[in-house]
Coordinates of C-alpha atoms in Angstrom, one line a residue:
M172 CA -38.5 -134.4 22.9
K173 CA -35.9 -132.3 24.8
R174 CA -32.2 -132.3 23.6
L175 CA -29.0 -131.5 25.1
R176 CA -28.1 -127.7 24.6
P177 CA -25.6 -127.0 21.9
T178 CA -22.5 -125.1 23.1
L179 CA -22.8 -122.2 20.8
V180 CA -26.5 -121.4 20.4
T181 CA -29.7 -122.5 22.2
L182 CA -31.1 -124.4 19.2
A183 CA -31.8 -128.0 18.6
V184 CA -29.4 -130.6 17.1
A185 CA -31.8 -132.2 14.5
S186 CA -31.9 -135.9 14.3
L187 CA -33.8 -137.2 11.4
A188 CA -34.6 -140.8 10.4
L189 CA -32.0 -142.6 8.3
T190 CA -32.6 -142.8 4.7
G191 CA -30.8 -146.1 4.3
C192 CA -28.9 -145.0 1.2
S193 CA -25.2 -144.6 1.1
A194 CA -23.5 -141.2 0.6
P195 CA -22.5 -140.3 -2.8
S196 CA -18.7 -139.6 -3.6
P197 CA -18.2 -135.9 -3.1
A198 CA -17.8 -133.8 -6.3
P199 CA -14.3 -132.3 -6.8
S200 CA -14.3 -128.7 -5.6
T201 CA -12.7 -125.5 -6.7
A202 CA -12.1 -122.4 -4.6
G203 CA -15.1 -120.4 -3.9
S204 CA -18.4 -122.1 -4.5
G205 CA -17.0 -125.5 -4.6
A206 CA -18.6 -126.3 -8.0
P207 CA -16.6 -128.5 -10.3
E208 CA -15.4 -126.7 -13.3
S209 CA -17.1 -129.4 -15.5
L210 CA -20.6 -128.4 -14.3
A211 CA -20.5 -125.2 -16.3
G212 CA -23.3 -125.1 -18.7
S213 CA -25.6 -127.6 -16.8
S214 CA -28.8 -126.8 -15.0
I215 CA -30.6 -127.6 -11.8
T216 CA -34.2 -127.1 -10.8
V217 CA -34.8 -125.7 -7.3
Y218 CA -38.3 -126.1 -5.6
N219 CA -38.2 -123.1 -3.5
A220 CA -40.3 -122.1 -0.4
Q221 CA -37.8 -119.6 0.8
H222 CA -37.9 -115.9 0.2
E223 CA -38.0 -115.5 -3.7
E224 CA -35.6 -112.4 -3.6
L225 CA -33.1 -114.2 -1.3
T226 CA -33.1 -117.4 -3.4
Q227 CA -32.8 -115.5 -6.6
A228 CA -29.7 -113.7 -5.3
W229 CA -28.2 -117.0 -4.3
A230 CA -29.0 -118.4 -7.8
D231 CA -27.5 -115.6 -9.5
A232 CA -24.4 -115.5 -7.6
F233 CA -24.0 -119.3 -7.9
T234 CA -24.5 -119.2 -11.6
K235 CA -21.9 -116.5 -12.1
E236 CA -19.4 -118.4 -10.2
S237 CA -20.0 -121.9 -11.4
G238 CA -21.8 -121.5 -14.8
V239 CA -24.7 -123.6 -13.6
K240 CA -28.0 -122.4 -14.7
V241 CA -30.7 -122.4 -11.7
V242 CA -34.4 -122.7 -12.5
L243 CA -36.6 -121.7 -9.5
R244 CA -40.1 -123.1 -9.1
N245 CA -41.6 -121.0 -6.1
G246 CA -44.4 -122.1 -3.7
S247 CA -45.1 -122.6 -0.1
D248 CA -43.5 -125.1 2.2
S249 CA -46.4 -127.5 2.4
E250 CA -47.4 -127.1 -1.2
L251 CA -43.9 -128.0 -2.5
G252 CA -43.2 -130.7 0.0
N253 CA -46.5 -132.5 -0.8
Q254 CA -45.8 -132.0 -4.6
I255 CA -42.4 -133.6 -4.3
I256 CA -43.9 -136.6 -2.4
Q257 CA -46.7 -136.8 -5.0
E258 CA -44.1 -136.7 -7.9
G259 CA -41.9 -139.3 -6.3
A260 CA -39.3 -140.7 -8.7
A261 CA -40.7 -138.6 -11.5
S262 CA -39.9 -135.2 -9.7
P263 CA -37.9 -132.7 -11.7
A264 CA -36.7 -131.1 -8.5
D265 CA -33.0 -131.2 -7.8
V266 CA -33.0 -129.1 -4.6
F267 CA -35.7 -128.4 -2.2
L268 CA -35.6 -125.2 0.0
T269 CA -37.9 -124.4 2.8
E270 CA -38.7 -121.5 5.4
N271 CA -39.5 -124.0 8.1
S272 CA -38.4 -127.5 8.9
P273 CA -41.6 -129.5 9.0
A274 CA -41.7 -129.6 5.3
M275 CA -38.3 -131.0 5.3
S276 CA -39.2 -133.6 7.7
L277 CA -42.2 -134.4 5.5
V278 CA -40.1 -135.1 2.5
D279 CA -37.3 -136.8 4.5
N280 CA -39.8 -139.3 6.2
A281 CA -40.7 -140.3 2.6
K282 CA -37.1 -141.2 2.1
L283 CA -36.7 -138.8 -0.8
F284 CA -33.4 -137.0 0.1
A285 CA -29.9 -137.9 -0.8
P286 CA -27.2 -137.5 1.9
V287 CA -25.8 -134.1 1.8
D288 CA -22.0 -133.9 0.9
E289 CA -19.6 -133.9 3.9
D290 CA -17.8 -130.8 3.0
T291 CA -21.2 -129.0 3.0
L292 CA -22.2 -130.5 6.4
A293 CA -18.9 -129.3 7.7
Q294 CA -19.8 -125.6 7.0
V295 CA -23.0 -125.7 9.2
P296 CA -22.8 -126.2 13.0
D297 CA -24.5 -129.2 14.5
A298 CA -27.1 -127.1 16.0
Y299 CA -28.6 -126.4 12.5
K300 CA -28.4 -129.8 10.8
P301 CA -29.7 -133.3 11.4
S302 CA -27.1 -136.0 12.6
T303 CA -28.1 -138.1 9.6
G304 CA -26.8 -135.6 7.1
T305 CA -30.0 -135.9 4.9
W306 CA -30.6 -132.1 4.9
T307 CA -29.0 -129.1 6.3
G308 CA -30.1 -125.7 7.8
I309 CA -29.7 -122.8 5.6
A310 CA -31.2 -120.0 7.7
A311 CA -33.1 -119.4 10.8
R312 CA -36.0 -117.2 12.2
S313 CA -37.3 -116.3 15.7
T314 CA -40.9 -116.3 17.0
V315 CA -41.8 -113.0 18.6
L316 CA -44.8 -111.0 20.0
V317 CA -45.0 -107.7 18.1
Y318 CA -47.1 -105.3 20.3
N319 CA -48.5 -101.7 20.4
P320 CA -47.2 -100.0 23.6
S321 CA -50.2 -97.6 23.4
L322 CA -52.6 -100.6 23.8
L323 CA -50.4 -103.1 25.7
P324 CA -47.9 -101.5 28.1
E325 CA -44.6 -103.4 28.7
T326 CA -45.7 -104.3 32.3
E327 CA -48.7 -106.2 31.0
L328 CA -46.8 -108.3 28.4
P329 CA -47.2 -112.1 28.7
T330 CA -44.4 -114.1 30.1
S331 CA -45.3 -117.1 28.1
L332 CA -47.0 -118.0 24.8
L333 CA -49.3 -120.1 26.9
D334 CA -50.7 -117.2 28.6
L335 CA -52.4 -116.2 25.4
Q336 CA -55.0 -119.0 26.0
E337 CA -56.2 -117.3 29.1
P338 CA -59.6 -115.4 29.2
E339 CA -57.9 -112.1 29.8
W340 CA -56.3 -112.1 26.4
K341 CA -59.6 -112.4 24.6
G342 CA -59.5 -109.9 21.7
K343 CA -55.9 -108.8 22.6
W344 CA -53.8 -110.8 20.0
A345 CA -53.8 -111.8 16.4
A346 CA -52.1 -114.4 14.3
S347 CA -52.1 -116.0 10.9
P348 CA -53.1 -119.6 11.5
S349 CA -53.2 -120.9 7.8
G350 CA -49.5 -120.1 7.2
A351 CA -46.7 -122.4 7.5
D352 CA -44.8 -120.0 9.9
F353 CA -47.5 -120.2 12.5
Q354 CA -48.1 -123.9 12.1
A355 CA -44.4 -124.5 12.7
I356 CA -44.7 -122.5 15.9
V357 CA -47.6 -124.8 16.9
S358 CA -45.4 -127.8 16.0
A359 CA -42.9 -126.5 18.6
L360 CA -45.7 -126.1 21.3
L361 CA -46.9 -129.7 20.4
E362 CA -43.4 -131.1 20.8
E363 CA -42.7 -129.2 24.1
K364 CA -46.1 -129.6 25.9
G365 CA -47.7 -132.6 24.3
T366 CA -51.2 -133.2 22.5
A367 CA -53.4 -132.3 25.4
A368 CA -51.7 -129.1 26.3
T369 CA -51.7 -128.1 22.6
E370 CA -55.4 -128.8 22.2
T371 CA -56.1 -126.8 25.2
W372 CA -54.1 -123.9 24.0
L373 CA -55.6 -124.1 20.5
A374 CA -59.0 -123.9 22.0
G375 CA -58.1 -120.9 24.0
M376 CA -56.5 -119.4 20.9
K377 CA -59.9 -119.9 19.0
E378 CA -61.8 -117.9 21.7
N379 CA -59.1 -115.1 22.0
F380 CA -57.4 -114.2 18.8
S381 CA -58.2 -112.2 15.7
E382 CA -57.5 -113.9 12.5
Y383 CA -55.4 -112.2 9.6
K384 CA -53.9 -113.7 6.5
G385 CA -50.0 -113.3 6.7
N386 CA -47.6 -112.2 9.1
S387 CA -47.1 -108.7 7.7
T388 CA -51.0 -108.3 7.9
V389 CA -50.8 -109.1 11.6
M390 CA -48.1 -106.7 12.1
K391 CA -49.9 -103.8 10.1
A392 CA -53.0 -104.5 12.3
V393 CA -51.1 -104.1 15.5
N394 CA -49.4 -101.1 14.1
A395 CA -52.8 -99.6 13.1
G396 CA -54.1 -100.2 16.7
E397 CA -56.7 -102.8 15.5
V398 CA -55.4 -105.4 18.1
P399 CA -52.8 -104.9 20.8
A400 CA -50.4 -107.9 19.9
G401 CA -49.6 -110.5 17.4
V402 CA -47.5 -113.6 17.1
I403 CA -45.1 -113.5 14.2
Y404 CA -41.5 -114.1 13.0
H405 CA -39.0 -111.4 13.8
Y406 CA -37.9 -110.6 10.2
Y407 CA -41.1 -108.9 9.2
W408 CA -40.5 -106.2 11.7
F409 CA -36.9 -105.6 10.9
G410 CA -37.5 -105.6 7.2
D411 CA -40.1 -102.9 7.6
Q412 CA -37.9 -101.0 9.9
A413 CA -35.1 -101.0 7.4
G414 CA -37.5 -99.3 4.9
T415 CA -40.1 -96.6 5.7
G416 CA -41.3 -98.3 9.1
E417 CA -44.8 -97.1 8.2
N418 CA -46.2 -100.6 9.2
S419 CA -44.2 -101.0 12.3
N420 CA -43.2 -97.6 13.9
N421 CA -46.1 -97.9 16.4
T422 CA -44.9 -101.4 17.7
K423 CA -42.0 -103.1 19.6
L424 CA -40.9 -106.7 19.7
H425 CA -41.3 -108.8 22.9
Y426 CA -38.9 -111.9 23.1
F427 CA -40.4 -114.6 25.4
K428 CA -36.8 -116.1 26.1
N429 CA -36.6 -118.7 29.0
E430 CA -37.0 -121.6 26.6
D431 CA -40.6 -120.8 26.3
P432 CA -42.4 -122.3 23.3
G433 CA -42.9 -118.5 22.3
A434 CA -39.1 -118.4 22.0
F435 CA -39.0 -121.0 19.2
V436 CA -36.4 -120.6 16.7
S437 CA -37.3 -122.3 13.3
V438 CA -34.7 -123.7 11.0
S439 CA -35.0 -123.3 7.4
G440 CA -33.7 -126.3 5.4
G441 CA -32.1 -127.4 2.2
G442 CA -31.7 -130.8 0.7
V443 CA -30.9 -132.6 -2.5
L444 CA -33.5 -135.1 -3.9
K445 CA -32.3 -138.7 -4.6
T446 CA -34.0 -138.4 -8.0
S447 CA -31.9 -135.4 -9.1
K448 CA -30.6 -135.7 -12.6
N449 CA -27.7 -133.5 -11.8
K450 CA -26.7 -134.4 -8.2
A451 CA -23.3 -132.8 -8.4
A452 CA -24.6 -129.4 -9.4
A453 CA -27.2 -129.8 -6.7
Q454 CA -24.8 -130.6 -4.1
A455 CA -22.5 -127.7 -5.3
F456 CA -25.5 -125.2 -5.0
L457 CA -26.3 -126.4 -1.4
K458 CA -22.6 -126.0 -0.5
F459 CA -22.5 -122.5 -2.0
I460 CA -25.6 -121.1 -0.1
T461 CA -24.3 -122.6 3.2
G462 CA -20.7 -121.1 2.6
K463 CA -19.4 -117.8 3.4
A464 CA -20.6 -116.2 0.0
G465 CA -24.1 -117.6 0.3
Q466 CA -24.6 -116.8 4.0
G467 CA -23.0 -113.4 3.4
I468 CA -25.9 -112.7 0.8
L469 CA -28.3 -113.6 3.7
Q470 CA -26.4 -111.4 6.2
T471 CA -26.4 -108.3 4.1
G472 CA -29.8 -108.9 2.2
T473 CA -33.2 -107.7 2.8
S474 CA -34.8 -110.9 4.3
F475 CA -33.4 -110.3 7.9
E476 CA -33.2 -113.9 8.5
Y477 CA -30.4 -115.4 10.6
P478 CA -27.4 -116.9 8.9
V479 CA -26.5 -120.4 10.2
G480 CA -23.4 -121.5 8.2
S481 CA -19.7 -120.7 7.8
G482 CA -19.4 -118.6 10.9
V483 CA -21.3 -115.6 9.2
A484 CA -22.8 -113.3 11.8
A485 CA -26.3 -112.1 11.8
N486 CA -27.2 -108.7 10.4
P487 CA -26.0 -106.1 13.0
A488 CA -29.7 -105.0 13.4
L489 CA -30.7 -108.3 14.8
P490 CA -30.2 -109.6 18.5
A491 CA -27.7 -112.5 18.5
L492 CA -29.2 -115.9 18.1
D493 CA -27.5 -117.0 21.4
T494 CA -29.2 -114.3 23.3
L495 CA -32.8 -115.5 22.5
E496 CA -32.9 -118.3 25.0
A497 CA -34.8 -120.6 22.5
P498 CA -36.3 -123.9 23.7
V499 CA -34.1 -127.0 22.6
I500 CA -36.1 -128.8 20.1
D501 CA -35.3 -131.4 17.4
P502 CA -36.6 -130.0 14.2
S503 CA -37.1 -133.6 12.9
T504 CA -39.8 -134.1 15.5
L505 CA -41.9 -131.2 14.4
N506 CA -45.1 -132.9 13.0
S507 CA -46.9 -130.9 10.4
T508 CA -49.5 -133.7 9.9
E509 CA -50.7 -133.9 13.5
V510 CA -50.6 -130.0 13.7
T511 CA -52.9 -129.7 10.8
T512 CA -55.3 -132.3 12.3
L513 CA -55.2 -130.5 15.8
M514 CA -55.7 -126.9 14.2
T515 CA -58.6 -128.2 11.9
A516 CA -60.3 -129.8 14.9
A517 CA -59.9 -126.5 16.8
G518 CA -61.6 -124.7 13.8
L519 CA -58.5 -122.6 13.1
I520 CA -57.8 -123.9 9.5

């Protein structure tokens, strides 16, 4: 489903199904995190599928400022999303954080999110949050093609992600199909091009690609010359470059741009569970991580994801989001269930 382009960035305005519940009264705010002083000494449990180091930094800073203890339960997008659904009303989770939006939609479609407080939503541009206010974006990441110039000259780079299904790309690219990252990219392809085109592309992928487990492993393989190129998210490369560069120095990044499915920008999400036993503290945590302090931690940290809230700019090493020419896709339409079915039928997972 195509959407109108936002004025600030080329990313989708999410529009999720209404939960049918009324918004809670916003908790009183203090300067800084917005956490009520009365919350000091309380505790929340965060089901965390985001980078553990990033979320731990968020949790530590929030606790220092608010006095609220944050307990993290770490896992993957799909693992924790399905766990929340299975637990239902008995879930101990107060907050759910993801790397990609399909897991947010999974929980939201089960009507398990409470509305996000208005003052939190006000911190995040419309391009990064659903119009219903059932969850909000907390970070973003861009799809890229990492390639080895000694094996794949710039003049031979694909112009579209769809090119990778063609016979001339047999044995020339790699991916990690079992991961939520790649499945989110396929979700964008499905939304943009439909079921038939996605089935065709997945069949071509099966014939052409080399399978690795994990985006960092894909990048290492390209760097080592095992395969000319690979589809990953941008931050793996920038993170390695910020260190020794030993797993990326022989590679470059290709941005597809032109609203191609290969230019997909995935929104990481955060939401408060309806069943939270401490909604005020949970809402305060979500406000903190989307505020200047929380997004500043993202900007200066080692995850190299894009900040999306409170006007905080990206790490200077990254190209600006509004230069990526990403396709305009509503994150709430990214169907993880259908993608899993299609990828299983194609023999990819």
